[in-house]
CSV table of C-alpha atoms in Angstrom, one decimal:
chain,number,residue,atom,x,y,z
A,1,MET,CA,-21.9,-9.3,9.8
A,2,SER,CA,-18.6,-11.3,9.9
A,3,ASP,CA,-16.5,-11.0,13.1
A,4,VAL,CA,-13.6,-10.3,10.8
A,5,VAL,CA,-12.9,-6.5,10.7
A,6,LEU,CA,-9.5,-6.5,8.9
A,7,GLN,CA,-8.1,-9.1,6.7
A,8,THR,CA,-5.2,-9.7,4.2
A,9,ARG,CA,-5.1,-12.2,1.5
A,10,GLY,CA,-1.8,-13.0,-0.3
A,11,LEU,CA,-0.3,-9.8,0.8
A,12,SER,CA,3.4,-9.5,-0.4
A,13,MET,CA,5.8,-6.5,-0.2
A,14,ALA,CA,9.2,-6.0,-1.8
A,15,PHE,CA,11.7,-3.1,-2.3
A,16,GLY,CA,13.3,-4.0,-5.5
A,17,GLY,CA,14.7,-7.4,-5.0
A,18,LEU,CA,14.4,-7.5,-1.4
A,19,LYS,CA,11.2,-9.4,-0.4
A,20,VAL,CA,9.9,-8.4,3.1
A,21,PHE,CA,7.1,-10.6,3.2
A,22,ASN,CA,5.1,-12.9,0.8
A,23,GLY,CA,1.7,-14.1,0.8
A,24,LEU,CA,0.7,-13.2,4.0
A,25,GLU,CA,-2.8,-14.2,5.3
A,26,PHE,CA,-3.9,-12.4,8.4
A,27,ALA,CA,-7.3,-11.8,10.1
A,28,LEU,CA,-8.2,-9.3,13.0
A,29,GLN,CA,-11.4,-10.3,14.9
A,30,ARG,CA,-13.7,-7.6,16.0
A,31,GLY,CA,-13.2,-6.2,19.4
A,32,GLU,CA,-9.9,-8.1,20.1
A,33,ARG,CA,-6.4,-6.7,21.1
A,34,HIS,CA,-4.0,-8.5,18.6
A,35,ALA,CA,-0.1,-8.3,18.8
A,36,VAL,CA,2.1,-8.7,16.0
A,37,ILE,CA,5.6,-9.8,17.0
A,38,GLY,CA,8.8,-11.0,15.4
A,39,PRO,CA,12.6,-10.6,15.1
A,40,ASN,CA,14.0,-7.4,13.7
A,41,GLY,CA,13.9,-7.1,10.2
A,42,ALA,CA,10.6,-9.5,9.9
A,43,GLY,CA,8.5,-6.7,8.3
A,44,LYS,CA,6.1,-5.8,11.1
A,45,SER,CA,6.1,-2.0,10.7
A,46,THR,CA,6.1,-2.4,6.9
A,47,PHE,CA,3.0,-4.8,7.4
A,48,VAL,CA,1.2,-1.7,9.5
A,49,ALA,CA,2.4,0.8,6.7
A,50,VAL,CA,0.6,-1.5,3.9
A,51,VAL,CA,-2.6,-2.2,6.0
A,52,THR,CA,-2.8,1.8,6.8
A,53,GLY,CA,-2.2,2.7,3.0
A,54,LEU,CA,1.4,4.5,3.3
A,55,LEU,CA,2.9,1.8,1.2
A,56,SER,CA,1.1,-0.1,-1.6
A,57,PRO,CA,1.8,-3.8,-1.6
A,58,THR,CA,3.5,-5.5,-4.5
A,59,ALA,CA,0.6,-8.5,-4.5
A,60,GLY,CA,-2.5,-9.3,-2.5
A,61,LYS,CA,-5.3,-7.5,-1.0
A,62,VAL,CA,-6.3,-5.7,2.3
A,63,PHE,CA,-9.9,-5.6,3.5
A,64,LEU,CA,-11.8,-3.8,5.9
A,65,ASP,CA,-15.2,-5.2,6.8
A,66,GLY,CA,-15.1,-7.1,3.6
A,67,ARG,CA,-14.5,-4.2,1.3
A,68,ASP,CA,-11.2,-4.1,-0.8
A,69,VAL,CA,-9.2,-1.0,0.3
A,70,THR,CA,-6.0,-2.2,-1.1
A,71,ARG,CA,-5.8,0.8,-3.5
A,72,THR,CA,-7.5,3.3,-1.4
A,73,SER,CA,-5.2,6.2,0.0
A,74,ALA,CA,-4.1,6.5,3.7
A,75,ARG,CA,-6.3,9.6,4.1
A,76,ASP,CA,-9.2,7.7,2.8
A,77,ARG,CA,-8.5,4.6,5.0
A,78,VAL,CA,-8.5,7.0,8.1
A,79,LYS,CA,-12.0,8.2,7.2
A,80,ALA,CA,-13.0,4.5,6.7
A,81,GLY,CA,-11.7,3.8,10.4
A,82,ILE,CA,-8.2,2.5,10.0
A,83,VAL,CA,-6.3,4.9,12.4
A,84,ARG,CA,-2.7,4.4,13.8
A,85,THR,CA,0.0,5.9,15.8
A,86,PHE,CA,3.7,5.7,15.0
A,87,GLN,CA,6.7,4.5,16.4
A,88,ILE,CA,8.4,7.7,16.5
A,89,ASN,CA,6.6,10.8,18.3
A,90,THR,CA,4.8,12.7,15.5
A,91,LEU,CA,3.0,15.4,17.8
A,92,PHE,CA,2.7,19.1,17.5
A,93,ALA,CA,5.3,20.0,20.3
A,94,SER,CA,4.0,23.8,20.3
A,95,LEU,CA,0.5,23.0,20.7
A,96,THR,CA,-1.4,22.1,23.9
A,97,PRO,CA,-3.1,18.6,24.3
A,98,LEU,CA,-6.4,20.5,24.1
A,99,GLU,CA,-5.5,22.3,20.9
A,100,SER,CA,-4.2,19.1,19.4
A,101,VAL,CA,-7.4,17.1,20.3
A,102,LEU,CA,-9.6,19.9,19.0
A,103,ILE,CA,-7.8,20.0,15.6
A,104,ALA,CA,-8.2,16.1,15.4
A,105,LEU,CA,-12.0,16.4,16.0
A,106,SER,CA,-12.5,19.4,13.7
A,107,GLN,CA,-10.8,17.5,10.8
A,108,ARG,CA,-13.0,14.2,11.6
A,109,ASP,CA,-16.1,16.3,11.7
A,110,GLY,CA,-15.3,18.2,8.4
A,111,VAL,CA,-15.3,21.9,10.1
A,112,ALA,CA,-12.8,24.5,9.6
A,113,ARG,CA,-9.6,24.6,11.5
A,114,PRO,CA,-10.4,26.3,15.1
A,115,SER,CA,-8.4,29.4,14.3
A,116,LEU,CA,-10.8,30.2,11.6
A,117,ARG,CA,-14.0,29.9,13.4
A,118,PRO,CA,-15.6,31.2,16.5
A,119,LEU,CA,-14.9,29.0,19.5
A,120,LYS,CA,-18.7,29.1,20.2
A,121,SER,CA,-19.3,27.4,17.0
A,122,LEU,CA,-17.0,24.3,18.0
A,123,LYS,CA,-18.8,23.8,21.4
A,124,PRO,CA,-19.5,20.1,20.4
A,125,GLN,CA,-16.0,19.6,19.8
A,126,ILE,CA,-14.6,21.3,22.7
A,127,GLU,CA,-16.9,19.2,24.9
A,128,GLU,CA,-15.7,16.0,23.4
A,129,ALA,CA,-12.1,17.0,23.5
A,130,ASP,CA,-12.4,17.9,27.2
A,131,ALA,CA,-14.0,14.5,27.9
A,132,LEU,CA,-11.5,12.4,26.1
A,133,LEU,CA,-8.7,14.2,28.1
A,134,HIS,CA,-10.5,13.6,31.2
A,135,LYS,CA,-11.2,9.9,30.0
A,136,PHE,CA,-7.4,9.2,29.5
A,137,GLY,CA,-6.1,11.2,32.7
A,138,LEU,CA,-4.8,14.2,30.8
A,139,ALA,CA,-7.1,16.8,31.7
A,140,ASP,CA,-4.8,18.4,34.2
A,141,ASP,CA,-2.3,18.8,31.3
A,142,ALA,CA,-4.8,20.1,28.7
A,143,THR,CA,-3.4,23.7,28.5
A,144,ALA,CA,0.4,22.8,28.9
A,145,LEU,CA,2.5,22.9,25.9
A,146,THR,CA,2.9,19.2,24.6
A,147,GLN,CA,6.8,19.6,24.6
A,148,ALA,CA,6.7,20.0,28.2
A,149,LEU,CA,4.9,16.9,29.0
A,150,PRO,CA,6.7,13.7,30.3
A,151,TYR,CA,7.3,11.2,27.3
A,152,GLY,CA,4.8,8.8,28.9
A,153,LYS,CA,2.1,11.3,28.6
A,154,GLN,CA,3.1,12.4,25.0
A,155,ARG,CA,2.6,8.7,24.0
A,156,LEU,CA,-0.8,8.5,25.4
A,157,LEU,CA,-1.7,11.8,23.8
A,158,GLU,CA,-0.9,10.0,20.6
A,159,VAL,CA,-3.4,7.5,21.4
A,160,VAL,CA,-6.1,10.1,22.3
A,161,LEU,CA,-5.7,11.7,18.9
A,162,ALA,CA,-6.3,8.7,17.3
A,163,PHE,CA,-9.1,7.6,19.5
A,164,ALA,CA,-10.7,10.8,18.7
A,165,LEU,CA,-11.1,9.8,15.1
A,166,ARG,CA,-13.4,7.1,16.1
A,167,PRO,CA,-11.3,4.1,14.7
A,168,ARG,CA,-12.8,0.8,13.6
A,169,VAL,CA,-9.2,-0.3,13.8
A,170,LEU,CA,-6.6,1.1,16.0
A,171,LEU,CA,-3.1,0.4,15.2
A,172,LEU,CA,-0.3,1.1,17.3
A,173,ASP,CA,3.5,0.8,16.2
A,174,GLU,CA,5.4,0.2,19.3
A,175,PRO,CA,3.6,2.5,21.5
A,176,ALA,CA,5.9,1.7,24.4
A,177,ALA,CA,9.2,2.7,22.2
A,178,GLY,CA,11.2,5.1,24.5
A,179,LEU,CA,9.4,4.4,27.6
A,180,SER,CA,10.7,2.4,30.8
A,181,THR,CA,9.2,-1.1,31.5
A,182,HIS,CA,7.2,0.4,34.2
A,183,GLN,CA,6.0,3.2,32.0
A,184,GLY,CA,5.1,0.9,29.1
A,185,GLN,CA,3.2,-1.4,31.4
A,186,GLU,CA,1.4,1.4,32.9
A,187,LEU,CA,0.6,2.8,29.3
A,188,PHE,CA,-1.0,-0.7,28.2
A,189,GLU,CA,-2.8,-1.2,31.4
A,190,GLN,CA,-4.4,2.5,30.6
A,191,LEU,CA,-5.1,1.2,27.0
A,192,ALA,CA,-6.8,-2.1,28.1
A,193,THR,CA,-9.1,-0.4,30.4
A,194,LEU,CA,-10.0,2.7,28.4
A,195,THR,CA,-10.3,1.2,24.9
A,196,ASP,CA,-11.9,-2.1,25.8
A,197,GLY,CA,-14.0,-3.3,23.1
A,198,THR,CA,-11.9,-1.3,20.5
A,199,THR,CA,-10.6,-3.4,17.9
A,200,MET,CA,-6.6,-3.0,18.4
A,201,LEU,CA,-3.6,-4.2,16.6
A,202,PHE,CA,0.0,-3.4,17.9
A,203,VAL,CA,3.3,-4.2,17.2
A,204,GLU,CA,5.5,-4.4,20.2
A,205,HIS,CA,8.8,-5.9,21.4
A,206,ASP,CA,8.4,-6.3,25.1
A,207,MET,CA,7.2,-10.0,25.4
A,208,ASN,CA,5.8,-9.2,29.0
A,209,ILE,CA,3.4,-6.5,27.6
A,210,VAL,CA,2.5,-8.8,24.8
A,211,PHE,CA,1.6,-11.7,26.8
A,212,ARG,CA,-0.1,-9.9,29.3
A,213,TYR,CA,-2.3,-7.6,27.4
A,214,ALA,CA,-2.9,-9.2,23.9
A,215,GLN,CA,-5.7,-11.6,23.3
A,216,ARG,CA,-4.1,-13.0,20.3
A,217,VAL,CA,-0.9,-13.0,18.9
A,218,SER,CA,0.6,-13.3,15.2
A,219,VAL,CA,4.4,-14.0,14.8
A,220,LEU,CA,6.2,-12.8,11.6
A,221,ALA,CA,9.3,-14.6,10.7
A,222,GLY,CA,10.9,-15.7,7.4
A,223,GLY,CA,8.5,-13.5,5.1
A,224,SER,CA,5.3,-15.1,6.7
A,225,VAL,CA,3.1,-15.6,9.4
A,226,LEU,CA,4.5,-18.3,11.4
A,227,ALA,CA,1.8,-18.6,13.7
A,228,THR,CA,-1.4,-16.9,15.3
A,229,GLY,CA,-2.9,-17.9,18.7
A,230,THR,CA,-3.6,-17.0,22.2
A,231,PRO,CA,-0.6,-16.0,24.3
A,232,GLU,CA,-0.5,-19.4,25.7
A,233,GLU,CA,-0.5,-21.0,22.3
A,234,ILE,CA,2.3,-18.8,21.2
A,235,ARG,CA,4.6,-19.5,24.3
A,236,SER,CA,4.4,-23.3,23.7
A,237,HIS,CA,4.7,-23.1,19.8
A,238,ASP,CA,7.8,-25.1,18.9
A,239,GLY,CA,8.6,-23.0,15.7
A,240,VAL,CA,8.0,-19.7,17.4
A,241,LYS,CA,10.2,-20.7,20.4
A,242,GLY,CA,13.2,-21.7,17.7
A,243,ALA,CA,12.7,-18.6,15.4
A,244,TYR,CA,12.1,-15.9,17.9
A,245,LEU,CA,11.5,-16.6,21.4
A,246,GLY,CA,14.8,-18.2,21.8
A,247,HIS,CA,13.9,-21.1,24.3
């Protein structure tokens, strides 16, 4: 089996006469943490939206483990293992973390909504939900209302919900948005430890986080992939320094 899990070939996206990117060639290696960076307006979030099926490209193809998923719906891509979080919090504020994770697991396993089934019939999902919350350090908050959680824990809960779907590729769109520098680093420290071995693609503006936690980095600029490499290679890339890093 190829080490490439997610790949794009000739991927282009335009909104009317506005070209966001053109002919993107991208490959995500199995098990790596890969960051996508670039100046504002470079198309990073649009790229994630196309890869996850929320937007259809104007040209090109998206492959998951060699299978063409370009015209597959966002829902079917989740089932296939492409799972994402969003830049803006999308949690159910009036539910508890335990309820939210239980719903995610029930949907994953194709069982009816928890409110429509006796709890004893959902024992495997309840046990797994409890284990996930323990793993990510949210067990003490399992029965608190989500809206009452500190924002950092809410962002972590989003990752738990995505992780509950057993992703083959986990995509995080600015997971540290709205967090302080310390909180963002703390979140990524947890992610690096707890999701080790999970193929992860993330968009992030904080270069300290990117260079500390990414194993490879791709830079979007001028409608294309300007460079891909290790953090050290990207730091020293003359074109990247001129176009984005500013030194």
